[in-house]
Tab-separated table of C-alpha atoms in Angstrom:
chain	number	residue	atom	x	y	z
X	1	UNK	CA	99.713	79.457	102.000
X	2	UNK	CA	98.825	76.641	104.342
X	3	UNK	CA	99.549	73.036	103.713
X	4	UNK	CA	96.931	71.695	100.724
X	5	UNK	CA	97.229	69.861	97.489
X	6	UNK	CA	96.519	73.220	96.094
X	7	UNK	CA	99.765	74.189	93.494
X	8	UNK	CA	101.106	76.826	95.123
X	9	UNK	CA	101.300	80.588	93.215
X	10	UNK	CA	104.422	82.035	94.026
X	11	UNK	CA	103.790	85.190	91.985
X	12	UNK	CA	100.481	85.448	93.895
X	13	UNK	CA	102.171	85.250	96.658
X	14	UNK	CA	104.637	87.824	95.890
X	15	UNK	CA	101.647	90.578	94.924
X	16	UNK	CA	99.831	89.579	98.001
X	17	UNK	CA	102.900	90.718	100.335
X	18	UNK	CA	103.612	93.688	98.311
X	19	UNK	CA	99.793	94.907	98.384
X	20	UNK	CA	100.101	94.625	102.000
X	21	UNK	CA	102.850	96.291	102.326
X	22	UNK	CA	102.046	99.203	100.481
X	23	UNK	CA	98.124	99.069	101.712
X	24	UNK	CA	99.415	98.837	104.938
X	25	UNK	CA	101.728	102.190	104.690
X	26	UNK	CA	98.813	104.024	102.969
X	27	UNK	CA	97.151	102.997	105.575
X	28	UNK	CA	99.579	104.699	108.425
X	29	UNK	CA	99.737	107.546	106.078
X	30	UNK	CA	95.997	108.056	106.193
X	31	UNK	CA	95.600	107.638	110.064
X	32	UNK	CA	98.787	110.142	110.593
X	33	UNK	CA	96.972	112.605	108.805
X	34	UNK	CA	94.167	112.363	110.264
X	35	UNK	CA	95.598	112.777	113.646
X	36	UNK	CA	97.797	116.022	112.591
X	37	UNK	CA	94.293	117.666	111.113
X	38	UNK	CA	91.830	117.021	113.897
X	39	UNK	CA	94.937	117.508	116.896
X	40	UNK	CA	92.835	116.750	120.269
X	41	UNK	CA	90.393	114.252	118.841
X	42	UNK	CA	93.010	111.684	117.706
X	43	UNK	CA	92.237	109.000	120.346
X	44	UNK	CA	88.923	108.995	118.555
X	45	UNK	CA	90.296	108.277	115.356
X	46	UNK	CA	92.771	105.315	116.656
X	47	UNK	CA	89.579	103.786	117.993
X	48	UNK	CA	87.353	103.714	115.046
X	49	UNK	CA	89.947	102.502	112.406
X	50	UNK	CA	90.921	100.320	114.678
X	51	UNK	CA	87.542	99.503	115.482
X	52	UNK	CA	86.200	99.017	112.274
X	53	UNK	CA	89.673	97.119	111.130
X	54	UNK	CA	88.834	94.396	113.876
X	55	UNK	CA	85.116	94.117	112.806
X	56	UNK	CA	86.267	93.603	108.997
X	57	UNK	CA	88.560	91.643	109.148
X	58	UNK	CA	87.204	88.972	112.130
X	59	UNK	CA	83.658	88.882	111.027
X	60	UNK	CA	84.355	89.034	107.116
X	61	UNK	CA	82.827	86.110	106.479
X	62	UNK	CA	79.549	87.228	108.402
X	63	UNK	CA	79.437	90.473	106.892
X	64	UNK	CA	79.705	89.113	103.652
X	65	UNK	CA	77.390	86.573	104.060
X	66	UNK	CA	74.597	88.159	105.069
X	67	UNK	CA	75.439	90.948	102.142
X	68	UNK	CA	75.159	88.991	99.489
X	69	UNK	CA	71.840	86.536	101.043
X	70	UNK	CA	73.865	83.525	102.005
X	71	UNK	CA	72.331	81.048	104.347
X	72	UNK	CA	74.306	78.188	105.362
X	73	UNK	CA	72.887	74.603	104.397
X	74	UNK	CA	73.209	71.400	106.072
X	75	UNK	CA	74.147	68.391	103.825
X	76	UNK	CA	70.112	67.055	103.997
X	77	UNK	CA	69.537	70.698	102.383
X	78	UNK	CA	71.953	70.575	100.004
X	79	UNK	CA	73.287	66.867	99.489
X	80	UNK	CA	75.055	67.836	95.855
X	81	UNK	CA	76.433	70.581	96.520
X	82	UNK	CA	77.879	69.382	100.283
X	83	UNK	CA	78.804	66.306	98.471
X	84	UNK	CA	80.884	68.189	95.795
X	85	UNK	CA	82.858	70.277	98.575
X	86	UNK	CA	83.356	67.135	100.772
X	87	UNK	CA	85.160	65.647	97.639
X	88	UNK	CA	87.190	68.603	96.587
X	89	UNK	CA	87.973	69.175	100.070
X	90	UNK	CA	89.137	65.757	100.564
X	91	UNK	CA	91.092	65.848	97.100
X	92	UNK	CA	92.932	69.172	98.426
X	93	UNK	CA	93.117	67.353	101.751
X	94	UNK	CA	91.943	70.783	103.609
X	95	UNK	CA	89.399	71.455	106.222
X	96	UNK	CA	85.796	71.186	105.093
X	97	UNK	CA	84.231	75.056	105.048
X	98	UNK	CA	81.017	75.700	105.992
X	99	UNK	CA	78.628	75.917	103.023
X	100	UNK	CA	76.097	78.245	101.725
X	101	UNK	CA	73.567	79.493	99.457
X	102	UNK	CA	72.224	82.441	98.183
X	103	UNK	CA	68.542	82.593	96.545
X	104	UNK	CA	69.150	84.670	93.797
X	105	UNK	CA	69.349	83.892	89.860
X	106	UNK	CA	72.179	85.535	89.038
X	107	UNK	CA	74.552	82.554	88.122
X	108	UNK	CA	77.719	82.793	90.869
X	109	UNK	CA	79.751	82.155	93.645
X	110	UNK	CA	82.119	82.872	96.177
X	111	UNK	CA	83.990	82.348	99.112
X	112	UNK	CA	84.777	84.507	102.074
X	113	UNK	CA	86.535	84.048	105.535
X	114	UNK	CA	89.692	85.109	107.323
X	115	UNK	CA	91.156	81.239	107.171
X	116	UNK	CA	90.427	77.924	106.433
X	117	UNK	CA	88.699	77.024	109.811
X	118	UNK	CA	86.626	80.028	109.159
X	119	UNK	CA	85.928	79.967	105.577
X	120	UNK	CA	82.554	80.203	103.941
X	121	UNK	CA	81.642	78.932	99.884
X	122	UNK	CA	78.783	80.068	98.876
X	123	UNK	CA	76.470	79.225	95.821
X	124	UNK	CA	73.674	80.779	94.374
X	125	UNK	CA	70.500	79.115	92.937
X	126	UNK	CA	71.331	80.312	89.542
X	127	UNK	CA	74.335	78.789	89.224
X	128	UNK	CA	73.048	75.412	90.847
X	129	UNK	CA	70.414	75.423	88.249
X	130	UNK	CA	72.484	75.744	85.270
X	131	UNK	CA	75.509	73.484	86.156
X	132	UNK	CA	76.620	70.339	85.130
X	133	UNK	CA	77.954	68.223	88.220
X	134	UNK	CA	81.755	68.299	86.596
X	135	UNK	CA	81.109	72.458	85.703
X	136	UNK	CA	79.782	73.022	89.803
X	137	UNK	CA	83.414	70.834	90.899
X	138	UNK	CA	85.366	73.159	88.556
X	139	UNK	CA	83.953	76.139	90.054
X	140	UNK	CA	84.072	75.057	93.625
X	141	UNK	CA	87.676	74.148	93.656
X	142	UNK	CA	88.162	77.560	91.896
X	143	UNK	CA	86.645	78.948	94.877
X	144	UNK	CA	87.917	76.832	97.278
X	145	UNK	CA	91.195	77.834	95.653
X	146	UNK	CA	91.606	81.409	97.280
X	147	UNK	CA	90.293	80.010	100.753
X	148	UNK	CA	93.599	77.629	100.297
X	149	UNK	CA	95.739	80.348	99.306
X	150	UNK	CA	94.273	83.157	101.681
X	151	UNK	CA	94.056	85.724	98.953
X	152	UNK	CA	90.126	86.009	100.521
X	153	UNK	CA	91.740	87.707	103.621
X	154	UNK	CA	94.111	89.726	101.444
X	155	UNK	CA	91.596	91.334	99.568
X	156	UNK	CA	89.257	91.688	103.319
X	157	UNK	CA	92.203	93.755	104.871
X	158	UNK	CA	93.178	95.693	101.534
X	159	UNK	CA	89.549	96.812	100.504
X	160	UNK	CA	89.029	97.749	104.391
X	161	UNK	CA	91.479	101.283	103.961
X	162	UNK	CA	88.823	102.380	101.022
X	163	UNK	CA	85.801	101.103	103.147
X	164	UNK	CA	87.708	103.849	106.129
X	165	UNK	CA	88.481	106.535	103.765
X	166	UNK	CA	84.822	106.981	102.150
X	167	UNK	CA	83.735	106.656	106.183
X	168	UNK	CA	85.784	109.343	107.685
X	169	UNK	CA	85.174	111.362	104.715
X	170	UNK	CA	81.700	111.491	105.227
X	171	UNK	CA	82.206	112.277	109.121
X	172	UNK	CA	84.343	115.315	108.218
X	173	UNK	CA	82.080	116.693	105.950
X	174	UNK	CA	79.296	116.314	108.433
X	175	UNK	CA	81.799	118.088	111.103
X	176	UNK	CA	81.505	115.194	113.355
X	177	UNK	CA	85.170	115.283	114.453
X	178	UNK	CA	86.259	118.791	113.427
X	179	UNK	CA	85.145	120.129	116.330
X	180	UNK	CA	87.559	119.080	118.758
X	181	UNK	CA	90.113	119.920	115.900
X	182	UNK	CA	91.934	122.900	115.360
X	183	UNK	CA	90.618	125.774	114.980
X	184	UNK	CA	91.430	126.031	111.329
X	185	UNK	CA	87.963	124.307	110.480
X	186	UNK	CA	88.149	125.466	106.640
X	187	UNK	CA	91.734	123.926	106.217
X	188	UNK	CA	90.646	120.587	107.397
X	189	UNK	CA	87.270	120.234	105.480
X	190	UNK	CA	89.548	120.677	102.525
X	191	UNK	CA	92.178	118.535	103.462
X	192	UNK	CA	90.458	115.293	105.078
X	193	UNK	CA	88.407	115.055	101.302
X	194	UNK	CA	91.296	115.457	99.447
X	195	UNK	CA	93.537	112.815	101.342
X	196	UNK	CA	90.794	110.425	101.407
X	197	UNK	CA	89.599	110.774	98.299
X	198	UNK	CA	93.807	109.911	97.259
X	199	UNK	CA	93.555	107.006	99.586
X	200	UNK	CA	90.409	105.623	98.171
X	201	UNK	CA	91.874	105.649	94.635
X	202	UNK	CA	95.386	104.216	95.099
X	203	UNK	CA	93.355	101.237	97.435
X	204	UNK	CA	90.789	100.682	94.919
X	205	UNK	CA	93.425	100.097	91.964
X	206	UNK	CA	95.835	98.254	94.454
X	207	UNK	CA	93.005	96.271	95.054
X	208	UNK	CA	91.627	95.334	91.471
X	209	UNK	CA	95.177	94.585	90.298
X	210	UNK	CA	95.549	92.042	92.676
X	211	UNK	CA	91.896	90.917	92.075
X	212	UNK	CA	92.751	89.839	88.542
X	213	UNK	CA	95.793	88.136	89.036
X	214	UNK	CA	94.625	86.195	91.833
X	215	UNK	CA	91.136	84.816	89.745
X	216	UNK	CA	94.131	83.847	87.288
X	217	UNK	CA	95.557	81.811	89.366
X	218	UNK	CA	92.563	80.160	90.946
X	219	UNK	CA	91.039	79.260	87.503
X	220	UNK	CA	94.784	78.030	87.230
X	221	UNK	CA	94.833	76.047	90.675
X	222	UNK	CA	91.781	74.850	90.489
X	223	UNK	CA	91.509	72.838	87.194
X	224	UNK	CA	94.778	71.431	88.384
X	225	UNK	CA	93.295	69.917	91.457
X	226	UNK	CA	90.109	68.386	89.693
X	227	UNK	CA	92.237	68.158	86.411
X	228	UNK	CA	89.609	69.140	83.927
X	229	UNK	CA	90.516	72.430	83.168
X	230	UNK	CA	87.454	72.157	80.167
X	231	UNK	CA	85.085	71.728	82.966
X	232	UNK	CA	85.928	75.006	84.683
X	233	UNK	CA	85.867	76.652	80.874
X	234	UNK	CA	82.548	75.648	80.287
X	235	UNK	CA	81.363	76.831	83.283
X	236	UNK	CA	83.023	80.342	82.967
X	237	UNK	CA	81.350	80.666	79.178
X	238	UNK	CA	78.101	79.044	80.845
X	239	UNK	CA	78.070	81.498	83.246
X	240	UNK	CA	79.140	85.051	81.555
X	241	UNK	CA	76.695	83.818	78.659
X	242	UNK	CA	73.594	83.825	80.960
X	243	UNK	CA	74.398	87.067	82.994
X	244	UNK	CA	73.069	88.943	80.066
X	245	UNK	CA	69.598	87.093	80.174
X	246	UNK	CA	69.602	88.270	83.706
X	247	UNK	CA	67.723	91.570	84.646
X	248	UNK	CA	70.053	94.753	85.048
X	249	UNK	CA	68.520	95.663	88.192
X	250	UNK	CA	69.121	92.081	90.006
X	251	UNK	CA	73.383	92.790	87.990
X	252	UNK	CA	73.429	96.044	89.602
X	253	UNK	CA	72.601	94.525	92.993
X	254	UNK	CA	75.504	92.226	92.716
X	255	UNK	CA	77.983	94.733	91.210
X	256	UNK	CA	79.361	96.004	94.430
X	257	UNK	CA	80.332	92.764	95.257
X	258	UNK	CA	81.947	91.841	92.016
X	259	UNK	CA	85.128	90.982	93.713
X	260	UNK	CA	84.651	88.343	95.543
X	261	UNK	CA	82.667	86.370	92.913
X	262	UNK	CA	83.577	83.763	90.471
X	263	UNK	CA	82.369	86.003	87.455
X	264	UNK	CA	81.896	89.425	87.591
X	265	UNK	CA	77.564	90.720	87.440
X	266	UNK	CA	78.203	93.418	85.336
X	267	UNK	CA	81.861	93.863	82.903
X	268	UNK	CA	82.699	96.699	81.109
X	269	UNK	CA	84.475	97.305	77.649
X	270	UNK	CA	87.529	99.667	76.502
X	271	UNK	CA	89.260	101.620	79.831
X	272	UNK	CA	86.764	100.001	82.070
X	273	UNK	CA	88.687	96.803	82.228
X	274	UNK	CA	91.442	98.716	83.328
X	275	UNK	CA	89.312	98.929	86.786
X	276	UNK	CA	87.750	95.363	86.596
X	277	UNK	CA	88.112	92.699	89.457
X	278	UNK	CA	87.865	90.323	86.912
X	279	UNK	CA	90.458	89.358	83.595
X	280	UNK	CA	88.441	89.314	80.527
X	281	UNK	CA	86.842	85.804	79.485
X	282	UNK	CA	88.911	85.715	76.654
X	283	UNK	CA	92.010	85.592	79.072
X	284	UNK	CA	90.523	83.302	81.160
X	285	UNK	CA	89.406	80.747	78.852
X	286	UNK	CA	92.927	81.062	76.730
X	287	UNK	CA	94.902	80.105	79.679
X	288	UNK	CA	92.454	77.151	80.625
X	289	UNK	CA	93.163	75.705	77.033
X	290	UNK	CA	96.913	76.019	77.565
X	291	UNK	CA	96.659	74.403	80.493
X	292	UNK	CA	94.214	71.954	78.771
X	293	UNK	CA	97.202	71.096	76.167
X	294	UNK	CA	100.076	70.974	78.943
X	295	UNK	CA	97.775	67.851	80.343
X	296	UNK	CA	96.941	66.669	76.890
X	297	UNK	CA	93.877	67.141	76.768
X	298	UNK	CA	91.904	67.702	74.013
């Protein structure tokens, strides 16, 4: 974690490194048999994962950006919301990201970026709309929260192995590559599915378990930092009450990118939380009031 104001998450910390590490031998796993199955044509496959690794991971905070309709505002565009940053910002005493939002009416935000010098927050017009002033500084800090702890990048690199596996799935299936393979053409269209389709599943849920400890800990981080821990809750309840006023085809737009929101568009019930980026609002809010009542607060 760099040097900010931020408490630091050692336990976060700890599941970052081991999601790496285990992410990161999937991930040599995956490549190695790929190689073995299409023989010749393995120069081609170093290329594009390593291609499509670089492109991830350096211009994550483009890609995402222009995903989810962000446009970065100047401070005359947006002179609250640059205002609350510039005061969170200088609270955590941390570089100033660059600021955005996204026209939409589906209450959120997020934040993106492979560091703090590239870091993006993001708003959208729903959630600007509905805030209170203290509510938007609770959920800014949350957000600026995983730039300061670089769980953003975490989750960039880990997600990037399932982003490769449904890829070269869908190239093998297509025969792209298996032609310069062996000559065993049935063996590999069975085998490159199967493998990837293993990959995909053991990233995903490496993925969302890290995802919900890390929101945790920036609900957790961030009401420290502003130290109204009631303001964040009130924004969270705010926020997951109106997503159900919100039309199911503007949620399911948003769904894909549930991760990297504050709130997730669209939560599930019974074994679909086991797969959810986000800890139910029950959890969230209950460990907001404890924290609440170690500050004495009301």
């Amino acid at each position: 974690m760099a040097r900010t104001r931020f408490a630091a998450d050692h336990g976060l910390t700890r599941r970052m490194l081991l999601t790496m590490f285990l992410i990161g031998l999937l991930y040599v796993v995956f490549v190695g048999v790929l190689i073995a199955a299409f023989g010749q044509a393995w120069p081609l496959i170093l290329v594009l994962a390593g291609g499509l690794f670089f492109v991830q991971f350096w211009f994550s905070d483009r890609i995402a950006a222009y995903s989810m309709g962000a446009r970065e505002v100047t401070p005359e565009q947006a002179p609250e919301l640059h205002g609350a940053v510039d005061r969170l910002c200088a609270l955590a005493d941390m570089p100033k990201p660059r600021v955005a939002i996204a026209d939409t009416d589906v209450p959120n935000a997020f934040a993106t970026g492979r560091s703090q010098k590239k870091s993006l927050v993001c708003a959208t017009t729903g959630l600007l709309r509905r805030l209170e002033k203290d509510e938007l500084e609770g959920v800014l800090a949350h957000e600026l929260s995983h730039v300061a702890h670089r769980d953003v990048a975490v989750m960039t690199v880990a997600a990037f192995l399932g982003v490769l596996a449904g890829l070269i799935t869908r190239i093998a299936l297509w025969g792209g590559l298996s032609r310069g393979g062996r000559n065993n053409n049935n063996l590999v269209f069975l085998l490159i599915p199967l493998v990837s389709a293993v990959v995909y599943v053991i990233s995903f849920l490496l993925t969302r378990l890290l995802s919900r400890y890390r929101e945790l800990s920036a609900d957790r981080t961030g009401a420290l930092l502003t130290g109204r821990p009631s303001a964040l809750a009130s924004a969270l309840t705010k926020v997951s009450g109106q997503m159900g006023r919100i039309p199911t085809r503007d949620l399911r737009q948003a769904e894909p990118f549930n991760a990297f929101y504050f709130a997730p568009a669209l939560s599930g019930d019974g074994m679909s939380r086991l797969f959810s980026s986000h800890p139910t609002l029950e959890q969230r809010l209950d460990g907001l009031a404890k924290l609440s009542r170690q500050l004495g607060q009301p």
